[in-house]
Amino acid sequence: MSHWAVLSGIEANLTAYEAVLEDIKRQVPKVTELYILGDVINASAASEKVVQRIRNPRIGEPVPQVCKGWWEEQVLMLHGFVPDLEPNPLIEKYGVAAAKSLWDNISKETVSWISNLHFAFMEFDCLLVHGSSLSVLEVLTPESSPLLLLDRIARSNANRLFCGRSGQTFRYQIKDGSLNSHVLTLDGEEVSQTFNTSDRLAIGVGNVGGTPNMATYTIYSPNTDIVKFRTVRYGKSKGFGKS
């Protein structure tokens, strides 16, 4: 029976990743699949150790399945694998120095590995992606509009969408029924649309490496549709538990 661990945002924090792996080993039933929804790296030199750890799992560990995240997309932009955006997201958010660090600290071997990562995974009726079905750059949160969330889930014919861009753990359910949209055009005409919906779910999977001494990730059982959020404390304040 399938039992998934889904995580995102390691951000070159090897200590946090190791702590999460230890927590995954404790899970009952045993985790059978490990999905990493991007942001494995950041601009620091520590990124290479994390990539090597992911690419070389130890005996008994699930083999990580990794898709591209925001940071991986910045690498591909810098190296010309994908079109650059104006303004450049990396420079706009972190400055020119961060772009130089990313260029200097990510090896050509790792750039090649990143270039071969999938955009997303589709398993059963579940889409697993960093940002959304539209872009790795898009952020989905519990505050996103129901219409937007429904659109992003429905684009891939999925019923469950797992995303990591926000760094939050959340479970947003769109129940069976209908959504009504009313738009007032520039000439004053009201246009109405009704969307019939089946039971859909957007799930924020958390963030492993962004918060010092605390990692969050998600456990999911596709056979039972049960979602559990895990909080792992490491370093000075160690501990495990549900969030």
mmCIF file with all atom_site columns, C-alpha atoms in Angstrom, residues 54-133:
data_model
loop_
_atom_site.group_PDB
_atom_site.id
_atom_site.type_symbol
_atom_site.label_atom_id
_atom_site.label_alt_id
_atom_site.label_comp_id
_atom_site.label_asym_id
_atom_site.label_entity_id
_atom_site.label_seq_id
_atom_site.pdbx_PDB_ins_code
_atom_site.Cartn_x
_atom_site.Cartn_y
_atom_site.Cartn_z
_atom_site.occupancy
_atom_site.B_iso_or_equiv
_atom_site.pdbx_formal_charge
_atom_site.auth_seq_id
_atom_site.auth_comp_id
_atom_site.auth_asym_id
_atom_site.auth_atom_id
_atom_site.pdbx_PDB_model_num
ATOM 1  C CA . ILE A 1 54  ? 19.493 13.380 -2.482  1.00 0.00 ? 54  ILE A CA 1
ATOM 2  C CA . ARG A 1 55  ? 21.089 11.722 -5.490  1.00 0.00 ? 55  ARG A CA 1
ATOM 3  C CA . ASN A 1 56  ? 22.697 9.025  -3.329  1.00 0.00 ? 56  ASN A CA 1
ATOM 4  C CA . PRO A 1 57  ? 20.099 7.709  -0.860  1.00 0.00 ? 57  PRO A CA 1
ATOM 5  C CA . ARG A 1 58  ? 21.283 5.200  1.705   1.00 0.00 ? 58  ARG A CA 1
ATOM 6  C CA . ILE A 1 59  ? 20.225 1.569  1.856   1.00 0.00 ? 59  ILE A CA 1
ATOM 7  C CA . GLY A 1 60  ? 16.659 1.294  3.100   1.00 0.00 ? 60  GLY A CA 1
ATOM 8  C CA . GLU A 1 61  ? 15.743 4.887  2.280   1.00 0.00 ? 61  GLU A CA 1
ATOM 9  C CA . PRO A 1 62  ? 13.105 5.679  -0.353  1.00 0.00 ? 62  PRO A CA 1
ATOM 10 C CA . VAL A 1 63  ? 14.584 7.050  -3.574  1.00 0.00 ? 63  VAL A CA 1
ATOM 11 C CA . PRO A 1 64  ? 13.697 10.766 -3.764  1.00 0.00 ? 64  PRO A CA 1
ATOM 12 C CA . GLN A 1 65  ? 11.650 11.898 -6.740  1.00 0.00 ? 65  GLN A CA 1
ATOM 13 C CA . VAL A 1 66  ? 12.452 15.562 -7.298  1.00 0.00 ? 66  VAL A CA 1
ATOM 14 C CA . CYS A 1 67  ? 10.784 18.245 -9.386  1.00 0.00 ? 67  CYS A CA 1
ATOM 15 C CA . LYS A 1 68  ? 11.903 21.795 -10.103 1.00 0.00 ? 68  LYS A CA 1
ATOM 16 C CA . GLY A 1 69  ? 11.319 24.650 -7.684  1.00 0.00 ? 69  GLY A CA 1
ATOM 17 C CA . TRP A 1 70  ? 11.859 28.407 -7.646  1.00 0.00 ? 70  TRP A CA 1
ATOM 18 C CA . TRP A 1 71  ? 15.601 28.151 -6.972  1.00 0.00 ? 71  TRP A CA 1
ATOM 19 C CA . GLU A 1 72  ? 16.136 25.496 -9.629  1.00 0.00 ? 72  GLU A CA 1
ATOM 20 C CA . GLU A 1 73  ? 14.302 27.707 -12.117 1.00 0.00 ? 73  GLU A CA 1
ATOM 21 C CA . GLN A 1 74  ? 16.693 30.579 -11.297 1.00 0.00 ? 74  GLN A CA 1
ATOM 22 C CA . VAL A 1 75  ? 19.650 28.307 -12.087 1.00 0.00 ? 75  VAL A CA 1
ATOM 23 C CA . LEU A 1 76  ? 18.119 27.384 -15.434 1.00 0.00 ? 76  LEU A CA 1
ATOM 24 C CA . MET A 1 77  ? 17.533 31.059 -16.236 1.00 0.00 ? 77  MET A CA 1
ATOM 25 C CA . LEU A 1 78  ? 21.128 31.971 -15.397 1.00 0.00 ? 78  LEU A CA 1
ATOM 26 C CA . HIS A 1 79  ? 22.461 29.219 -17.650 1.00 0.00 ? 79  HIS A CA 1
ATOM 27 C CA . GLY A 1 80  ? 20.089 29.906 -20.526 1.00 0.00 ? 80  GLY A CA 1
ATOM 28 C CA . PHE A 1 81  ? 18.022 26.718 -20.290 1.00 0.00 ? 81  PHE A CA 1
ATOM 29 C CA . VAL A 1 82  ? 14.794 28.717 -19.990 1.00 0.00 ? 82  VAL A CA 1
ATOM 30 C CA . PRO A 1 83  ? 13.983 32.286 -21.079 1.00 0.00 ? 83  PRO A CA 1
ATOM 31 C CA . ASP A 1 84  ? 14.957 34.996 -18.612 1.00 0.00 ? 84  ASP A CA 1
ATOM 32 C CA . LEU A 1 85  ? 12.212 37.151 -17.146 1.00 0.00 ? 85  LEU A CA 1
ATOM 33 C CA . GLU A 1 86  ? 12.175 40.901 -16.775 1.00 0.00 ? 86  GLU A CA 1
ATOM 34 C CA . PRO A 1 87  ? 12.597 41.894 -14.061 1.00 0.00 ? 87  PRO A CA 1
ATOM 35 C CA . ASN A 1 88  ? 14.724 38.900 -13.121 1.00 0.00 ? 88  ASN A CA 1
ATOM 36 C CA . PRO A 1 89  ? 13.026 37.266 -10.087 1.00 0.00 ? 89  PRO A CA 1
ATOM 37 C CA . LEU A 1 90  ? 16.300 36.377 -8.336  1.00 0.00 ? 90  LEU A CA 1
ATOM 38 C CA . ILE A 1 91  ? 17.880 39.809 -8.702  1.00 0.00 ? 91  ILE A CA 1
ATOM 39 C CA . GLU A 1 92  ? 14.638 41.552 -7.804  1.00 0.00 ? 92  GLU A CA 1
ATOM 40 C CA . LYS A 1 93  ? 14.260 39.527 -4.600  1.00 0.00 ? 93  LYS A CA 1
ATOM 41 C CA . TYR A 1 94  ? 17.859 39.026 -3.426  1.00 0.00 ? 94  TYR A CA 1
ATOM 42 C CA . GLY A 1 95  ? 20.065 41.325 -5.503  1.00 0.00 ? 95  GLY A CA 1
ATOM 43 C CA . VAL A 1 96  ? 22.899 40.900 -8.006  1.00 0.00 ? 96  VAL A CA 1
ATOM 44 C CA . ALA A 1 97  ? 25.236 39.381 -5.401  1.00 0.00 ? 97  ALA A CA 1
ATOM 45 C CA . ALA A 1 98  ? 22.863 36.436 -4.937  1.00 0.00 ? 98  ALA A CA 1
ATOM 46 C CA . ALA A 1 99  ? 22.806 35.800 -8.682  1.00 0.00 ? 99  ALA A CA 1
ATOM 47 C CA . LYS A 1 100 ? 26.621 35.722 -8.716  1.00 0.00 ? 100 LYS A CA 1
ATOM 48 C CA . SER A 1 101 ? 26.683 33.349 -5.717  1.00 0.00 ? 101 SER A CA 1
ATOM 49 C CA . LEU A 1 102 ? 24.206 31.033 -7.405  1.00 0.00 ? 102 LEU A CA 1
ATOM 50 C CA . TRP A 1 103 ? 26.353 30.994 -10.542 1.00 0.00 ? 103 TRP A CA 1
ATOM 51 C CA . ASP A 1 104 ? 29.563 30.358 -8.569  1.00 0.00 ? 104 ASP A CA 1
ATOM 52 C CA . ASN A 1 105 ? 28.236 27.748 -6.122  1.00 0.00 ? 105 ASN A CA 1
ATOM 53 C CA . ILE A 1 106 ? 26.225 25.417 -8.358  1.00 0.00 ? 106 ILE A CA 1
ATOM 54 C CA . SER A 1 107 ? 28.451 23.048 -10.324 1.00 0.00 ? 107 SER A CA 1
ATOM 55 C CA . LYS A 1 108 ? 27.937 22.246 -13.995 1.00 0.00 ? 108 LYS A CA 1
ATOM 56 C CA . GLU A 1 109 ? 27.106 18.675 -13.024 1.00 0.00 ? 109 GLU A CA 1
ATOM 57 C CA . THR A 1 110 ? 24.328 19.902 -10.749 1.00 0.00 ? 110 THR A CA 1
ATOM 58 C CA . VAL A 1 111 ? 23.080 22.327 -13.411 1.00 0.00 ? 111 VAL A CA 1
ATOM 59 C CA . SER A 1 112 ? 22.793 19.366 -15.777 1.00 0.00 ? 112 SER A CA 1
ATOM 60 C CA . TRP A 1 113 ? 20.916 17.362 -13.125 1.00 0.00 ? 113 TRP A CA 1
ATOM 61 C CA . ILE A 1 114 ? 18.525 20.267 -12.531 1.00 0.00 ? 114 ILE A CA 1
ATOM 62 C CA . SER A 1 115 ? 17.875 20.640 -16.259 1.00 0.00 ? 115 SER A CA 1
ATOM 63 C CA . ASN A 1 116 ? 16.531 17.078 -16.334 1.00 0.00 ? 116 ASN A CA 1
ATOM 64 C CA . LEU A 1 117 ? 14.127 17.458 -13.406 1.00 0.00 ? 117 LEU A CA 1
ATOM 65 C CA . HIS A 1 118 ? 10.410 17.212 -14.070 1.00 0.00 ? 118 HIS A CA 1
ATOM 66 C CA . PHE A 1 119 ? 8.090  20.202 -13.741 1.00 0.00 ? 119 PHE A CA 1
ATOM 67 C CA . ALA A 1 120 ? 5.626  18.106 -11.713 1.00 0.00 ? 120 ALA A CA 1
ATOM 68 C CA . PHE A 1 121 ? 4.464  14.575 -10.942 1.00 0.00 ? 121 PHE A CA 1
ATOM 69 C CA . MET A 1 122 ? 1.018  13.150 -11.626 1.00 0.00 ? 122 MET A CA 1
ATOM 70 C CA . GLU A 1 123 ? 0.225  10.110 -9.485  1.00 0.00 ? 123 GLU A CA 1
ATOM 71 C CA . PHE A 1 124 ? -3.288 8.644  -9.350  1.00 0.00 ? 124 PHE A CA 1
ATOM 72 C CA . ASP A 1 125 ? -5.487 11.774 -9.167  1.00 0.00 ? 125 ASP A CA 1
ATOM 73 C CA . CYS A 1 126 ? -2.764 13.830 -7.454  1.00 0.00 ? 126 CYS A CA 1
ATOM 74 C CA . LEU A 1 127 ? -0.620 16.595 -8.955  1.00 0.00 ? 127 LEU A CA 1
ATOM 75 C CA . LEU A 1 128 ? 2.617  17.242 -7.063  1.00 0.00 ? 128 LEU A CA 1
ATOM 76 C CA . VAL A 1 129 ? 4.273  20.521 -8.037  1.00 0.00 ? 129 VAL A CA 1
ATOM 77 C CA . HIS A 1 130 ? 6.357  23.309 -6.514  1.00 0.00 ? 130 HIS A CA 1
ATOM 78 C CA . GLY A 1 131 ? 4.251  26.326 -7.417  1.00 0.00 ? 131 GLY A CA 1
ATOM 79 C CA . SER A 1 132 ? 1.119  25.505 -9.359  1.00 0.00 ? 132 SER A CA 1
ATOM 80 C CA . SER A 1 133 ? 0.054  23.732 -12.526 1.00 0.00 ? 133 SER A CA 1
#
